JSON list of C-alpha atoms and ligand atoms in Angstrom, two decimals:
[
{"chain": "S", "resi": 1, "resn": "MET", "atom": "CA", "xyz": [169.31, 109.24, 64.94]},
{"chain": "S", "resi": 2, "resn": "LEU", "atom": "CA", "xyz": [166.18, 108.42, 64.82]},
{"chain": "S", "resi": 3, "resn": "ASN", "atom": "CA", "xyz": [164.39, 108.41, 61.56]},
{"chain": "S", "resi": 4, "resn": "ASP", "atom": "CA", "xyz": [162.06, 105.95, 61.42]},
{"chain": "S", "resi": 5, "resn": "VAL", "atom": "CA", "xyz": [158.95, 106.89, 63.44]},
{"chain": "S", "resi": 6, "resn": "ALA", "atom": "CA", "xyz": [155.74, 106.98, 61.55]},
{"chain": "S", "resi": 7, "resn": "ILE", "atom": "CA", "xyz": [153.23, 109.31, 62.75]},
{"chain": "S", "resi": 8, "resn": "ALA", "atom": "CA", "xyz": [149.70, 108.39, 61.24]},
{"chain": "S", "resi": 9, "resn": "ILE", "atom": "CA", "xyz": [148.25, 112.25, 60.07]},
{"chain": "S", "resi": 10, "resn": "ARG", "atom": "CA", "xyz": [144.38, 112.61, 59.70]},
{"chain": "S", "resi": 11, "resn": "PRO", "atom": "CA", "xyz": [143.31, 115.90, 57.71]},
{"chain": "S", "resi": 12, "resn": "LEU", "atom": "CA", "xyz": [140.46, 117.34, 58.93]},
{"chain": "S", "resi": 13, "resn": "ALA", "atom": "CA", "xyz": [137.19, 118.75, 57.13]},
{"chain": "S", "resi": 14, "resn": "HIS", "atom": "CA", "xyz": [138.97, 122.39, 56.71]},
{"chain": "S", "resi": 15, "resn": "HIS", "atom": "CA", "xyz": [142.17, 120.86, 55.71]},
{"chain": "S", "resi": 16, "resn": "ASP", "atom": "CA", "xyz": [142.94, 122.32, 52.39]},
{"chain": "S", "resi": 17, "resn": "PRO", "atom": "CA", "xyz": [144.95, 118.96, 50.20]},
{"chain": "S", "resi": 18, "resn": "ALA", "atom": "CA", "xyz": [146.48, 120.96, 48.01]},
{"chain": "S", "resi": 19, "resn": "LEU", "atom": "CA", "xyz": [148.60, 121.79, 50.91]},
{"chain": "S", "resi": 20, "resn": "GLY", "atom": "CA", "xyz": [149.76, 118.64, 51.80]},
{"chain": "S", "resi": 21, "resn": "LEU", "atom": "CA", "xyz": [151.21, 117.18, 55.23]},
{"chain": "S", "resi": 22, "resn": "PRO", "atom": "CA", "xyz": [154.22, 118.38, 57.14]},
{"chain": "S", "resi": 23, "resn": "ALA", "atom": "CA", "xyz": [157.33, 117.54, 55.59]},
{"chain": "S", "resi": 24, "resn": "TYR", "atom": "CA", "xyz": [160.97, 118.52, 55.95]},
{"chain": "S", "resi": 25, "resn": "ALA", "atom": "CA", "xyz": [162.35, 121.30, 53.87]},
{"chain": "S", "resi": 26, "resn": "THR", "atom": "CA", "xyz": [165.69, 119.55, 53.51]},
{"chain": "S", "resi": 27, "resn": "ALA", "atom": "CA", "xyz": [167.44, 116.17, 54.10]},
{"chain": "S", "resi": 28, "resn": "GLY", "atom": "CA", "xyz": [168.96, 117.13, 57.48]},
{"chain": "S", "resi": 29, "resn": "ALA", "atom": "CA", "xyz": [165.71, 119.22, 58.74]},
{"chain": "S", "resi": 30, "resn": "ALA", "atom": "CA", "xyz": [165.01, 118.71, 62.48]},
{"chain": "S", "resi": 31, "resn": "GLY", "atom": "CA", "xyz": [161.35, 119.74, 62.09]},
{"chain": "S", "resi": 32, "resn": "ALA", "atom": "CA", "xyz": [158.72, 119.42, 59.84]},
{"chain": "S", "resi": 33, "resn": "ASP", "atom": "CA", "xyz": [157.19, 123.00, 58.53]},
{"chain": "S", "resi": 34, "resn": "LEU", "atom": "CA", "xyz": [153.45, 123.28, 59.33]},
{"chain": "S", "resi": 35, "resn": "ARG", "atom": "CA", "xyz": [150.76, 125.26, 57.11]},
{"chain": "S", "resi": 36, "resn": "ALA", "atom": "CA", "xyz": [148.44, 127.39, 58.16]},
{"chain": "S", "resi": 37, "resn": "SER", "atom": "CA", "xyz": [145.37, 125.32, 56.83]},
{"chain": "S", "resi": 38, "resn": "PHE", "atom": "CA", "xyz": [141.99, 127.68, 57.20]},
{"chain": "S", "resi": 39, "resn": "ALA", "atom": "CA", "xyz": [138.63, 126.99, 56.61]},
{"chain": "S", "resi": 40, "resn": "PRO", "atom": "CA", "xyz": [137.70, 127.84, 52.88]},
{"chain": "S", "resi": 41, "resn": "GLU", "atom": "CA", "xyz": [135.39, 131.17, 53.90]},
{"chain": "S", "resi": 42, "resn": "SER", "atom": "CA", "xyz": [138.88, 132.33, 55.61]},
{"chain": "S", "resi": 43, "resn": "ARG", "atom": "CA", "xyz": [141.30, 131.44, 53.04]},
{"chain": "S", "resi": 44, "resn": "ALA", "atom": "CA", "xyz": [141.64, 134.79, 50.88]},
{"chain": "S", "resi": 45, "resn": "ALA", "atom": "CA", "xyz": [141.47, 136.92, 53.70]},
{"chain": "S", "resi": 46, "resn": "GLY", "atom": "CA", "xyz": [144.20, 134.96, 55.94]},
{"chain": "S", "resi": 47, "resn": "LEU", "atom": "CA", "xyz": [144.52, 136.20, 59.52]},
{"chain": "S", "resi": 48, "resn": "THR", "atom": "CA", "xyz": [146.46, 139.44, 60.37]},
{"chain": "S", "resi": 49, "resn": "LEU", "atom": "CA", "xyz": [148.31, 140.14, 63.48]},
{"chain": "S", "resi": 50, "resn": "ALA", "atom": "CA", "xyz": [148.23, 143.07, 65.07]},
{"chain": "S", "resi": 51, "resn": "PRO", "atom": "CA", "xyz": [151.75, 143.96, 67.01]},
{"chain": "S", "resi": 52, "resn": "GLY", "atom": "CA", "xyz": [151.47, 141.93, 70.46]},
{"chain": "S", "resi": 53, "resn": "ALA", "atom": "CA", "xyz": [148.60, 140.33, 69.65]},
{"chain": "S", "resi": 54, "resn": "ARG", "atom": "CA", "xyz": [148.70, 136.49, 69.44]},
{"chain": "S", "resi": 55, "resn": "ALA", "atom": "CA", "xyz": [146.45, 133.45, 67.40]},
{"chain": "S", "resi": 56, "resn": "LEU", "atom": "CA", "xyz": [145.71, 130.16, 68.05]},
{"chain": "S", "resi": 57, "resn": "VAL", "atom": "CA", "xyz": [146.61, 129.28, 63.45]},
{"chain": "S", "resi": 58, "resn": "PRO", "atom": "CA", "xyz": [145.12, 125.89, 62.68]},
{"chain": "S", "resi": 59, "resn": "THR", "atom": "CA", "xyz": [146.82, 123.40, 61.03]},
{"chain": "S", "resi": 60, "resn": "GLY", "atom": "CA", "xyz": [144.20, 121.61, 59.65]},
{"chain": "S", "resi": 61, "resn": "LEU", "atom": "CA", "xyz": [145.55, 118.03, 60.58]},
{"chain": "S", "resi": 62, "resn": "SER", "atom": "CA", "xyz": [145.28, 115.71, 63.77]},
{"chain": "S", "resi": 63, "resn": "MET", "atom": "CA", "xyz": [148.07, 113.26, 64.74]},
{"chain": "S", "resi": 64, "resn": "ALA", "atom": "CA", "xyz": [148.84, 110.54, 66.77]},
{"chain": "S", "resi": 65, "resn": "VAL", "atom": "CA", "xyz": [152.27, 110.80, 68.52]},
{"chain": "S", "resi": 66, "resn": "PRO", "atom": "CA", "xyz": [153.69, 107.46, 69.15]},
{"chain": "S", "resi": 67, "resn": "GLU", "atom": "CA", "xyz": [153.36, 106.60, 72.78]},
{"chain": "S", "resi": 68, "resn": "GLY", "atom": "CA", "xyz": [157.27, 107.64, 74.05]},
{"chain": "S", "resi": 69, "resn": "PHE", "atom": "CA", "xyz": [157.10, 110.52, 71.97]},
{"chain": "S", "resi": 70, "resn": "GLU", "atom": "CA", "xyz": [156.12, 113.88, 71.56]},
{"chain": "S", "resi": 71, "resn": "ALA", "atom": "CA", "xyz": [155.58, 116.93, 69.12]},
{"chain": "S", "resi": 72, "resn": "GLN", "atom": "CA", "xyz": [157.20, 120.21, 69.70]},
{"chain": "S", "resi": 73, "resn": "ILE", "atom": "CA", "xyz": [156.04, 123.42, 67.93]},
{"chain": "S", "resi": 74, "resn": "ARG", "atom": "CA", "xyz": [158.55, 125.44, 67.05]},
{"chain": "S", "resi": 75, "resn": "PRO", "atom": "CA", "xyz": [159.06, 129.23, 65.71]},
{"chain": "S", "resi": 76, "resn": "ARG", "atom": "CA", "xyz": [160.41, 129.46, 62.49]},
{"chain": "S", "resi": 77, "resn": "SER", "atom": "CA", "xyz": [163.49, 131.67, 62.52]},
{"chain": "S", "resi": 78, "resn": "GLY", "atom": "CA", "xyz": [163.22, 133.82, 59.45]},
{"chain": "S", "resi": 79, "resn": "LEU", "atom": "CA", "xyz": [159.56, 134.58, 60.74]},
{"chain": "S", "resi": 80, "resn": "ALA", "atom": "CA", "xyz": [161.14, 135.27, 64.11]},
{"chain": "S", "resi": 81, "resn": "LEU", "atom": "CA", "xyz": [163.85, 137.84, 62.57]},
{"chain": "S", "resi": 82, "resn": "ARG", "atom": "CA", "xyz": [161.62, 139.43, 59.38]},
{"chain": "S", "resi": 83, "resn": "HIS", "atom": "CA", "xyz": [158.32, 140.25, 61.38]},
{"chain": "S", "resi": 84, "resn": "GLY", "atom": "CA", "xyz": [159.06, 139.21, 65.13]},
{"chain": "S", "resi": 85, "resn": "LEU", "atom": "CA", "xyz": [156.34, 136.08, 64.57]},
{"chain": "S", "resi": 86, "resn": "THR", "atom": "CA", "xyz": [156.83, 133.42, 67.05]},
{"chain": "S", "resi": 87, "resn": "VAL", "atom": "CA", "xyz": [155.39, 131.13, 69.06]},
{"chain": "S", "resi": 88, "resn": "ALA", "atom": "CA", "xyz": [153.75, 132.46, 72.30]},
{"chain": "S", "resi": 89, "resn": "ASN", "atom": "CA", "xyz": [154.13, 129.04, 74.22]},
{"chain": "S", "resi": 90, "resn": "ALA", "atom": "CA", "xyz": [157.26, 127.70, 72.57]},
{"chain": "S", "resi": 91, "resn": "PRO", "atom": "CA", "xyz": [158.42, 124.93, 72.16]},
{"chain": "S", "resi": 92, "resn": "GLY", "atom": "CA", "xyz": [153.95, 124.31, 72.05]},
{"chain": "S", "resi": 93, "resn": "THR", "atom": "CA", "xyz": [153.76, 120.55, 73.38]},
{"chain": "S", "resi": 94, "resn": "ILE", "atom": "CA", "xyz": [151.65, 117.69, 71.43]},
{"chain": "S", "resi": 95, "resn": "ASP", "atom": "CA", "xyz": [151.08, 114.92, 73.82]},
{"chain": "S", "resi": 96, "resn": "SER", "atom": "CA", "xyz": [150.72, 111.35, 72.20]},
{"chain": "S", "resi": 97, "resn": "ASP", "atom": "CA", "xyz": [147.46, 111.15, 73.41]},
{"chain": "S", "resi": 98, "resn": "TYR", "atom": "CA", "xyz": [145.94, 114.01, 71.97]},
{"chain": "S", "resi": 99, "resn": "ARG", "atom": "CA", "xyz": [143.57, 114.09, 69.15]},
{"chain": "S", "resi": 100, "resn": "GLY", "atom": "CA", "xyz": [142.55, 117.02, 68.66]},
{"chain": "S", "resi": 101, "resn": "GLU", "atom": "CA", "xyz": [143.90, 119.83, 65.33]},
{"chain": "S", "resi": 102, "resn": "VAL", "atom": "CA", "xyz": [147.23, 120.33, 66.00]},
{"chain": "S", "resi": 103, "resn": "LYS", "atom": "CA", "xyz": [147.47, 124.33, 66.62]},
{"chain": "S", "resi": 104, "resn": "ALA", "atom": "CA", "xyz": [150.02, 127.10, 66.46]},
{"chain": "S", "resi": 105, "resn": "LEU", "atom": "CA", "xyz": [149.48, 129.39, 68.76]},
{"chain": "S", "resi": 106, "resn": "LEU", "atom": "CA", "xyz": [151.40, 132.71, 67.38]},
{"chain": "S", "resi": 107, "resn": "VAL", "atom": "CA", "xyz": [152.37, 136.06, 68.65]},
{"chain": "S", "resi": 108, "resn": "ASN", "atom": "CA", "xyz": [153.45, 138.72, 66.74]},
{"chain": "S", "resi": 109, "resn": "LEU", "atom": "CA", "xyz": [156.34, 140.41, 68.82]},
{"chain": "S", "resi": 110, "resn": "GLY", "atom": "CA", "xyz": [157.34, 142.86, 66.05]},
{"chain": "S", "resi": 111, "resn": "ASP", "atom": "CA", "xyz": [155.86, 146.87, 65.40]},
{"chain": "S", "resi": 112, "resn": "ALA", "atom": "CA", "xyz": [153.76, 146.32, 62.49]},
{"chain": "S", "resi": 113, "resn": "PRO", "atom": "CA", "xyz": [150.68, 144.09, 61.15]},
{"chain": "S", "resi": 114, "resn": "VAL", "atom": "CA", "xyz": [151.74, 140.58, 60.60]},
{"chain": "S", "resi": 115, "resn": "LEU", "atom": "CA", "xyz": [149.50, 138.61, 57.40]},
{"chain": "S", "resi": 116, "resn": "ILE", "atom": "CA", "xyz": [149.44, 134.71, 57.98]},
{"chain": "S", "resi": 117, "resn": "ALA", "atom": "CA", "xyz": [148.13, 133.82, 54.43]},
{"chain": "S", "resi": 118, "resn": "HIS", "atom": "CA", "xyz": [146.35, 130.73, 53.75]},
{"chain": "S", "resi": 119, "resn": "GLY", "atom": "CA", "xyz": [149.27, 128.12, 53.40]},
{"chain": "S", "resi": 120, "resn": "ASP", "atom": "CA", "xyz": [152.01, 130.18, 54.62]},
{"chain": "S", "resi": 121, "resn": "ARG", "atom": "CA", "xyz": [154.86, 127.65, 56.53]},
{"chain": "S", "resi": 122, "resn": "VAL", "atom": "CA", "xyz": [154.22, 129.10, 60.13]},
{"chain": "S", "resi": 123, "resn": "ALA", "atom": "CA", "xyz": [155.77, 127.15, 62.49]},
{"chain": "S", "resi": 124, "resn": "GLN", "atom": "CA", "xyz": [158.09, 123.82, 62.27]},
{"chain": "S", "resi": 125, "resn": "MET", "atom": "CA", "xyz": [157.40, 120.51, 64.13]},
{"chain": "S", "resi": 126, "resn": "VAL", "atom": "CA", "xyz": [159.96, 118.70, 65.78]},
{"chain": "S", "resi": 127, "resn": "ILE", "atom": "CA", "xyz": [159.32, 115.09, 67.13]},
{"chain": "S", "resi": 128, "resn": "ALA", "atom": "CA", "xyz": [161.32, 113.90, 70.08]},
{"chain": "S", "resi": 129, "resn": "PRO", "atom": "CA", "xyz": [161.81, 111.23, 72.58]},
{"chain": "S", "resi": 130, "resn": "VAL", "atom": "CA", "xyz": [159.91, 111.69, 76.07]},
{"chain": "S", "resi": 131, "resn": "VAL", "atom": "CA", "xyz": [161.16, 110.65, 79.65]},
{"chain": "S", "resi": 132, "resn": "ARG", "atom": "CA", "xyz": [158.56, 109.88, 82.18]},
{"chain": "S", "resi": 133, "resn": "ALA", "atom": "CA", "xyz": [159.68, 110.20, 85.74]},
{"chain": "S", "resi": 134, "resn": "THR", "atom": "CA", "xyz": [158.15, 108.66, 89.05]},
{"chain": "S", "resi": 135, "resn": "PHE", "atom": "CA", "xyz": [157.68, 111.54, 91.13]},
{"chain": "S", "resi": 136, "resn": "ALA", "atom": "CA", "xyz": [158.03, 110.90, 95.33]},
{"chain": "S", "resi": 137, "resn": "ALA", "atom": "CA", "xyz": [158.90, 112.87, 98.34]},
{"chain": "S", "resi": 138, "resn": "ALA", "atom": "CA", "xyz": [162.14, 112.51, 99.95]},
{"chain": "S", "resi": 139, "resn": "ASP", "atom": "CA", "xyz": [165.06, 114.51, 101.56]},
{"chain": "S", "resi": 140, "resn": "LEU", "atom": "CA", "xyz": [166.97, 115.76, 99.13]},
{"chain": "S", "resi": 141, "resn": "ASP", "atom": "CA", "xyz": [171.37, 114.94, 98.68]},
{"chain": "S", "resi": 142, "resn": "ARG", "atom": "CA", "xyz": [173.39, 118.00, 99.24]},
{"chain": "S", "resi": 143, "resn": "THR", "atom": "CA", "xyz": [174.83, 119.61, 96.71]},
{"chain": "S", "resi": 144, "resn": "ARG", "atom": "CA", "xyz": [177.78, 122.46, 96.77]},
{"chain": "S", "resi": 145, "resn": "ARG", "atom": "CA", "xyz": [175.40, 124.80, 94.33]},
{"chain": "S", "resi": 146, "resn": "GLY", "atom": "CA", "xyz": [172.60, 124.20, 97.03]},
{"chain": "S", "resi": 147, "resn": "GLU", "atom": "CA", "xyz": [169.42, 126.72, 96.60]},
{"chain": "S", "resi": 148, "resn": "GLY", "atom": "CA", "xyz": [172.23, 129.06, 94.54]},
{"chain": "S", "resi": 149, "resn": "GLY", "atom": "CA", "xyz": [170.34, 129.66, 91.13]},
{"chain": "S", "resi": 150, "resn": "PHE", "atom": "CA", "xyz": [168.95, 132.53, 88.88]},
{"chain": "S", "resi": 151, "resn": "GLY", "atom": "CA", "xyz": [172.67, 133.88, 87.94]},
{"chain": "S", "resi": 152, "resn": "SER", "atom": "CA", "xyz": [174.59, 132.70, 91.60]},
{"chain": "S", "resi": 153, "resn": "THR", "atom": "CA", "xyz": [177.54, 131.55, 90.27]},
{"chain": "S", "resi": 154, "resn": "GLY", "atom": "CA", "xyz": [178.42, 135.42, 88.11]},
{"chain": "S", "resi": 155, "resn": "VAL", "atom": "CA", "xyz": [178.68, 136.47, 84.42]},
{"chain": "S", "resi": 156, "resn": "SER", "atom": "CA", "xyz": [182.32, 136.18, 83.39]},
{"chain": "S", "resi": 157, "resn": "GLY", "atom": "CA", "xyz": [185.12, 134.75, 84.74]},
{"chain": "V", "resi": 1, "resn": "DUT", "atom": "O1", "xyz": [151.53, 124.83, 70.67]},
{"chain": "V", "resi": 1, "resn": "DUT", "atom": "C1", "xyz": [150.57, 123.37, 71.25]},
{"chain": "V", "resi": 1, "resn": "DUT", "atom": "C2", "xyz": [149.88, 123.20, 71.90]},
{"chain": "V", "resi": 1, "resn": "DUT", "atom": "C3", "xyz": [149.20, 122.36, 72.50]},
{"chain": "V", "resi": 1, "resn": "DUT", "atom": "N1", "xyz": [148.49, 121.80, 71.43]},
{"chain": "V", "resi": 1, "resn": "DUT", "atom": "C4", "xyz": [147.67, 121.01, 72.05]},
{"chain": "V", "resi": 1, "resn": "DUT", "atom": "C5", "xyz": [147.90, 119.39, 71.74]},
{"chain": "V", "resi": 1, "resn": "DUT", "atom": "C6", "xyz": [148.49, 119.19, 73.45]},
{"chain": "V", "resi": 1, "resn": "DUT", "atom": "O2", "xyz": [148.60, 117.72, 73.79]},
{"chain": "V", "resi": 1, "resn": "DUT", "atom": "C7", "xyz": [146.96, 119.52, 73.59]},
{"chain": "V", "resi": 1, "resn": "DUT", "atom": "C8", "xyz": [147.74, 120.69, 75.17]},
{"chain": "V", "resi": 1, "resn": "DUT", "atom": "O3", "xyz": [148.43, 120.97, 75.46]},
{"chain": "V", "resi": 1, "resn": "DUT", "atom": "P1", "xyz": [149.17, 121.77, 76.56]},
{"chain": "V", "resi": 1, "resn": "DUT", "atom": "O4", "xyz": [149.57, 120.46, 77.82]},
{"chain": "V", "resi": 1, "resn": "DUT", "atom": "O5", "xyz": [150.05, 122.29, 76.41]},
{"chain": "V", "resi": 1, "resn": "DUT", "atom": "O6", "xyz": [148.03, 122.63, 77.42]},
{"chain": "V", "resi": 1, "resn": "DUT", "atom": "P2", "xyz": [147.05, 122.74, 78.45]},
{"chain": "V", "resi": 1, "resn": "DUT", "atom": "O7", "xyz": [147.09, 124.52, 78.88]},
{"chain": "V", "resi": 1, "resn": "DUT", "atom": "O8", "xyz": [148.56, 122.10, 79.49]},
{"chain": "V", "resi": 1, "resn": "DUT", "atom": "O9", "xyz": [146.11, 122.06, 78.57]},
{"chain": "V", "resi": 1, "resn": "DUT", "atom": "P3", "xyz": [145.58, 120.51, 78.94]},
{"chain": "V", "resi": 1, "resn": "DUT", "atom": "O10", "xyz": [144.80, 120.82, 80.02]},
{"chain": "V", "resi": 1, "resn": "DUT", "atom": "O11", "xyz": [144.75, 120.57, 77.39]},
{"chain": "V", "resi": 1, "resn": "DUT", "atom": "O12", "xyz": [146.93, 119.66, 78.56]},
{"chain": "V", "resi": 1, "resn": "DUT", "atom": "O13", "xyz": [146.78, 121.00, 73.21]},
{"chain": "V", "resi": 1, "resn": "DUT", "atom": "C9", "xyz": [148.56, 122.54, 69.93]},
{"chain": "V", "resi": 1, "resn": "DUT", "atom": "O14", "xyz": [147.69, 122.01, 69.20]},
{"chain": "V", "resi": 1, "resn": "DUT", "atom": "N2", "xyz": [149.38, 123.24, 70.20]},
{"chain": "V", "resi": 2, "resn": "MG", "atom": "MG1", "xyz": [148.53, 120.12, 79.69]}
]
């Protein structure tokens, strides 16, 4: 396991230092939890997502993911199970050349409003290696599958 990837993180002006930096909840966690960090004037109210609504939730953090890696912003299963709260673009992609604020694009797929409070762990971030390709126009080799897809091999048996 690659576990020595150092990532520089720059807390932004509206980041609440009390929230700390992304952290792994257990020794074997794949994802580091991300907390909602609202500007001081919005901290008391938080953000309420109506059913079907989505919002960019600020983390107050910018970071420099090393070249050759990405950060994936993924849902937390507990929030998805309890509230239908998930990441609309899961997995969100943080490019290694992005220096803006990391935000979680959350959507409420449940049937009740969901309150996102300041400091809540709203998503998790997985660091993953990236393979870059070169793309070239060419004729394609023949395969047994050919153009079959989207259920062409059936469901059972
Ligand atoms: O969940 C996300 C997804 C993206 N980003 C930031 C970091 C990422 O590097 C940048 C661009 O993301 P993406 O490539 O997914 O969006 P796009 O719609 O293709 O925008 P762009 O044209 O800026 O690449 O936005 C986030 O903060 N959170
Ligand atoms: Mg893009």
